[in-house]
Amino acid sequence: MSHFAGYEMKVDNLEYLKKALAEMGYGYKENTVITDWARQQRHVKLAVVDKNGKLMALGFNEKETDNGVVYEAIADWFMIPGGQKQFSDTVAQLHDKYRVLDICEENRWNVNPEDITVNENGEIEILATQWA
């Protein structure tokens, strides 16, 4: 049965989330309403826009936790290509990639785009260099 379900992800930075969505080929729209297959509606802080510019039944809201704010995915997962696990794993992995790249930049480490690769296990590998 098609309906909205929440899924707390290990995503805590809105800018990294936006970059992850862009790398996946998606756009986003802030502070809007998404609609599921049964025409139920939910307000979300960040809605995902598909490659054709259409709002998907997928968005994110802030959720307070003991460790600070995280973003919870709100979706009609039956309408999301690849499903919950594939989508959420990819978003979390790319979110963390952008976190690492920012940390490298803050600490004066250089990362060339060709030095970011994906190994045979699907893990992102980043080669950072620094001149002493």
PDB file of C-alpha atoms in Angstrom:
ATOM      1  CA  MET A   1       0.000   0.000   0.000  1.00  0.00           C
ATOM      2  CA  SER A   2       1.291   3.406  -0.938  1.00  0.00           C
ATOM      3  CA  HIS A   3       1.721   5.930   1.888  1.00  0.00           C
ATOM      4  CA  PHE A   4       4.218   8.340   3.424  1.00  0.00           C
ATOM      5  CA  ALA A   5       6.831   6.914   5.756  1.00  0.00           C
ATOM      6  CA  GLY A   6       9.658   8.640   7.596  1.00  0.00           C
ATOM      7  CA  TYR A   7      13.236   7.426   7.628  1.00  0.00           C
ATOM      8  CA  GLU A   8      15.904   9.016   9.818  1.00  0.00           C
ATOM      9  CA  MET A   9      19.158   9.249   7.914  1.00  0.00           C
ATOM     10  CA  LYS A  10      22.703  10.060   9.020  1.00  0.00           C
ATOM     11  CA  VAL A  11      22.450  13.392   7.244  1.00  0.00           C
ATOM     12  CA  ASP A  12      22.895  16.544   9.287  1.00  0.00           C
ATOM     13  CA  ASN A  13      24.018  19.267   6.879  1.00  0.00           C
ATOM     14  CA  LEU A  14      21.518  20.794   4.470  1.00  0.00           C
ATOM     15  CA  GLU A  15      24.178  22.065   2.040  1.00  0.00           C
ATOM     16  CA  TYR A  16      25.813  18.629   1.782  1.00  0.00           C
ATOM     17  CA  LEU A  17      22.362  17.120   1.253  1.00  0.00           C
ATOM     18  CA  LYS A  18      21.684  19.539  -1.616  1.00  0.00           C
ATOM     19  CA  LYS A  19      25.054  18.694  -3.222  1.00  0.00           C
ATOM     20  CA  ALA A  20      24.344  14.964  -2.849  1.00  0.00           C
ATOM     21  CA  LEU A  21      20.973  15.326  -4.573  1.00  0.00           C
ATOM     22  CA  ALA A  22      22.559  17.343  -7.391  1.00  0.00           C
ATOM     23  CA  GLU A  23      25.237  14.694  -7.922  1.00  0.00           C
ATOM     24  CA  MET A  24      22.478  12.074  -8.138  1.00  0.00           C
ATOM     25  CA  GLY A  25      20.831  14.137 -10.888  1.00  0.00           C
ATOM     26  CA  TYR A  26      18.010  15.537  -8.770  1.00  0.00           C
ATOM     27  CA  GLY A  27      16.966  19.070  -8.010  1.00  0.00           C
ATOM     28  CA  TYR A  28      15.213  20.395  -4.953  1.00  0.00           C
ATOM     29  CA  LYS A  29      12.615  22.913  -3.841  1.00  0.00           C
ATOM     30  CA  GLU A  30      12.589  24.404  -0.366  1.00  0.00           C
ATOM     31  CA  ASN A  31       9.582  24.750   1.966  1.00  0.00           C
ATOM     32  CA  THR A  32       6.885  23.115  -0.110  1.00  0.00           C
ATOM     33  CA  VAL A  33       4.284  20.350  -0.045  1.00  0.00           C
ATOM     34  CA  ILE A  34       4.747  16.856  -1.492  1.00  0.00           C
ATOM     35  CA  THR A  35       1.934  14.481  -2.438  1.00  0.00           C
ATOM     36  CA  ASP A  36       1.893  10.679  -2.341  1.00  0.00           C
ATOM     37  CA  TRP A  37       0.043   8.261  -4.626  1.00  0.00           C
ATOM     38  CA  ALA A  38      -3.085   8.389  -2.420  1.00  0.00           C
ATOM     39  CA  ARG A  39      -3.041  12.229  -2.595  1.00  0.00           C
ATOM     40  CA  GLN A  40      -1.954  12.650   1.035  1.00  0.00           C
ATOM     41  CA  GLN A  41       0.148  15.762   1.472  1.00  0.00           C
ATOM     42  CA  ARG A  42       3.078  16.642   3.718  1.00  0.00           C
ATOM     43  CA  HIS A  43       4.950  19.893   4.175  1.00  0.00           C
ATOM     44  CA  VAL A  44       8.728  19.446   3.884  1.00  0.00           C
ATOM     45  CA  LYS A  45      11.735  21.697   4.338  1.00  0.00           C
ATOM     46  CA  LEU A  46      13.379  20.297   1.193  1.00  0.00           C
ATOM     47  CA  ALA A  47      11.497  18.453  -1.555  1.00  0.00           C
ATOM     48  CA  VAL A  48      13.240  16.393  -4.226  1.00  0.00           C
ATOM     49  CA  VAL A  49      12.616  17.303  -7.868  1.00  0.00           C
ATOM     50  CA  ASP A  50      13.109  14.607 -10.512  1.00  0.00           C
ATOM     51  CA  LYS A  51      15.127  14.935 -13.715  1.00  0.00           C
ATOM     52  CA  ASN A  52      12.037  16.228 -15.545  1.00  0.00           C
ATOM     53  CA  GLY A  53      11.464  19.043 -13.040  1.00  0.00           C
ATOM     54  CA  LYS A  54       8.524  17.336 -11.296  1.00  0.00           C
ATOM     55  CA  LEU A  55       8.198  17.195  -7.491  1.00  0.00           C
ATOM     56  CA  MET A  56       8.661  13.654  -6.239  1.00  0.00           C
ATOM     57  CA  ALA A  57       6.837  12.097  -3.279  1.00  0.00           C
ATOM     58  CA  LEU A  58      10.069  12.583  -1.349  1.00  0.00           C
ATOM     59  CA  GLY A  59      11.323  15.324   0.927  1.00  0.00           C
ATOM     60  CA  PHE A  60      13.279  16.073   4.070  1.00  0.00           C
ATOM     61  CA  ASN A  61      12.399  17.664   7.406  1.00  0.00           C
ATOM     62  CA  GLU A  62      14.619  18.604  10.316  1.00  0.00           C
ATOM     63  CA  LYS A  63      14.431  16.412  13.384  1.00  0.00           C
ATOM     64  CA  GLU A  64      15.951  17.305  16.757  1.00  0.00           C
ATOM     65  CA  THR A  65      17.977  14.533  18.395  1.00  0.00           C
ATOM     66  CA  ASP A  66      20.274  14.344  21.420  1.00  0.00           C
ATOM     67  CA  ASN A  67      23.189  14.851  19.010  1.00  0.00           C
ATOM     68  CA  GLY A  68      21.670  17.851  17.218  1.00  0.00           C
ATOM     69  CA  VAL A  69      19.619  18.234  14.061  1.00  0.00           C
ATOM     70  CA  VAL A  70      19.359  15.451  11.480  1.00  0.00           C
ATOM     71  CA  TYR A  71      17.274  15.296   8.334  1.00  0.00           C
ATOM     72  CA  GLU A  72      14.523  12.732   8.133  1.00  0.00           C
ATOM     73  CA  ALA A  73      13.419  11.552   4.701  1.00  0.00           C
ATOM     74  CA  ILE A  74       9.635  11.602   4.253  1.00  0.00           C
ATOM     75  CA  ALA A  75       8.608   9.572   1.231  1.00  0.00           C
ATOM     76  CA  ASP A  76       6.149   7.340  -0.488  1.00  0.00           C
ATOM     77  CA  TRP A  77       8.930   4.806  -1.051  1.00  0.00           C
ATOM     78  CA  PHE A  78       6.831   2.799  -3.511  1.00  0.00           C
ATOM     79  CA  MET A  79       7.103   5.782  -5.875  1.00  0.00           C
ATOM     80  CA  ILE A  80      10.886   6.247  -5.514  1.00  0.00           C
ATOM     81  CA  PRO A  81      13.119   4.571  -8.130  1.00  0.00           C
ATOM     82  CA  GLY A  82      15.449   2.093  -6.436  1.00  0.00           C
ATOM     83  CA  GLY A  83      13.529   2.222  -3.158  1.00  0.00           C
ATOM     84  CA  GLN A  84      14.382   3.365   0.344  1.00  0.00           C
ATOM     85  CA  LYS A  85      17.663   1.521   0.950  1.00  0.00           C
ATOM     86  CA  GLN A  86      19.364   2.394  -2.318  1.00  0.00           C
ATOM     87  CA  PHE A  87      18.279   6.038  -2.212  1.00  0.00           C
ATOM     88  CA  SER A  88      19.132   6.611   1.450  1.00  0.00           C
ATOM     89  CA  ASP A  89      22.491   4.803   1.224  1.00  0.00           C
ATOM     90  CA  THR A  90      23.527   6.888  -1.794  1.00  0.00           C
ATOM     91  CA  VAL A  91      22.422  10.177  -0.219  1.00  0.00           C
ATOM     92  CA  ALA A  92      24.249   9.390   3.046  1.00  0.00           C
ATOM     93  CA  GLN A  93      27.429   8.343   1.211  1.00  0.00           C
ATOM     94  CA  LEU A  94      27.499  11.494  -0.955  1.00  0.00           C
ATOM     95  CA  HIS A  95      26.636  13.693   2.051  1.00  0.00           C
ATOM     96  CA  ASP A  96      29.691  12.273   3.831  1.00  0.00           C
ATOM     97  CA  LYS A  97      31.839  12.770   0.727  1.00  0.00           C
ATOM     98  CA  TYR A  98      31.076  16.492   0.763  1.00  0.00           C
ATOM     99  CA  ARG A  99      31.774  16.648   4.508  1.00  0.00           C
ATOM    100  CA  VAL A 100      35.231  15.094   3.948  1.00  0.00           C
ATOM    101  CA  LEU A 101      35.961  17.451   1.037  1.00  0.00           C
ATOM    102  CA  ASP A 102      35.105  20.466   3.222  1.00  0.00           C
ATOM    103  CA  ILE A 103      37.313  19.169   6.046  1.00  0.00           C
ATOM    104  CA  CYS A 104      40.163  18.673   3.578  1.00  0.00           C
ATOM    105  CA  GLU A 105      39.750  22.221   2.279  1.00  0.00           C
ATOM    106  CA  GLU A 106      39.593  23.690   5.807  1.00  0.00           C
ATOM    107  CA  ASN A 107      42.868  21.929   6.638  1.00  0.00           C
ATOM    108  CA  ARG A 108      44.593  22.962   3.392  1.00  0.00           C
ATOM    109  CA  TRP A 109      44.577  19.530   1.795  1.00  0.00           C
ATOM    110  CA  ASN A 110      44.208  19.480  -1.993  1.00  0.00           C
ATOM    111  CA  VAL A 111      41.791  17.126  -3.707  1.00  0.00           C
ATOM    112  CA  ASN A 112      41.653  16.994  -7.493  1.00  0.00           C
ATOM    113  CA  PRO A 113      38.379  15.754  -9.015  1.00  0.00           C
ATOM    114  CA  GLU A 114      40.223  12.885 -10.729  1.00  0.00           C
ATOM    115  CA  ASP A 115      41.450  11.753  -7.287  1.00  0.00           C
ATOM    116  CA  ILE A 116      37.899  10.932  -6.162  1.00  0.00           C
ATOM    117  CA  THR A 117      37.099   7.381  -7.208  1.00  0.00           C
ATOM    118  CA  VAL A 118      34.681   4.585  -6.387  1.00  0.00           C
ATOM    119  CA  ASN A 119      36.241   1.186  -5.659  1.00  0.00           C
ATOM    120  CA  GLU A 120      34.868  -2.259  -6.538  1.00  0.00           C
ATOM    121  CA  ASN A 121      32.881  -2.321  -3.254  1.00  0.00           C
ATOM    122  CA  GLY A 122      31.085   0.928  -4.119  1.00  0.00           C
ATOM    123  CA  GLU A 123      33.062   2.924  -1.532  1.00  0.00           C
ATOM    124  CA  ILE A 124      34.212   6.442  -2.348  1.00  0.00           C
ATOM    125  CA  GLU A 125      37.987   6.885  -2.101  1.00  0.00           C
ATOM    126  CA  ILE A 126      39.495  10.360  -1.878  1.00  0.00           C
ATOM    127  CA  LEU A 127      43.205  11.030  -2.350  1.00  0.00           C
ATOM    128  CA  ALA A 128      44.199  14.284  -0.630  1.00  0.00           C
ATOM    129  CA  THR A 129      47.637  15.840  -0.842  1.00  0.00           C
ATOM    130  CA  GLN A 130      49.375  18.577   1.066  1.00  0.00           C
ATOM    131  CA  TRP A 131      52.685  20.324   0.522  1.00  0.00           C
ATOM    132  CA  ALA A 132      54.827  20.594   3.631  1.00  0.00           C
TER     133      ALA A 132
END
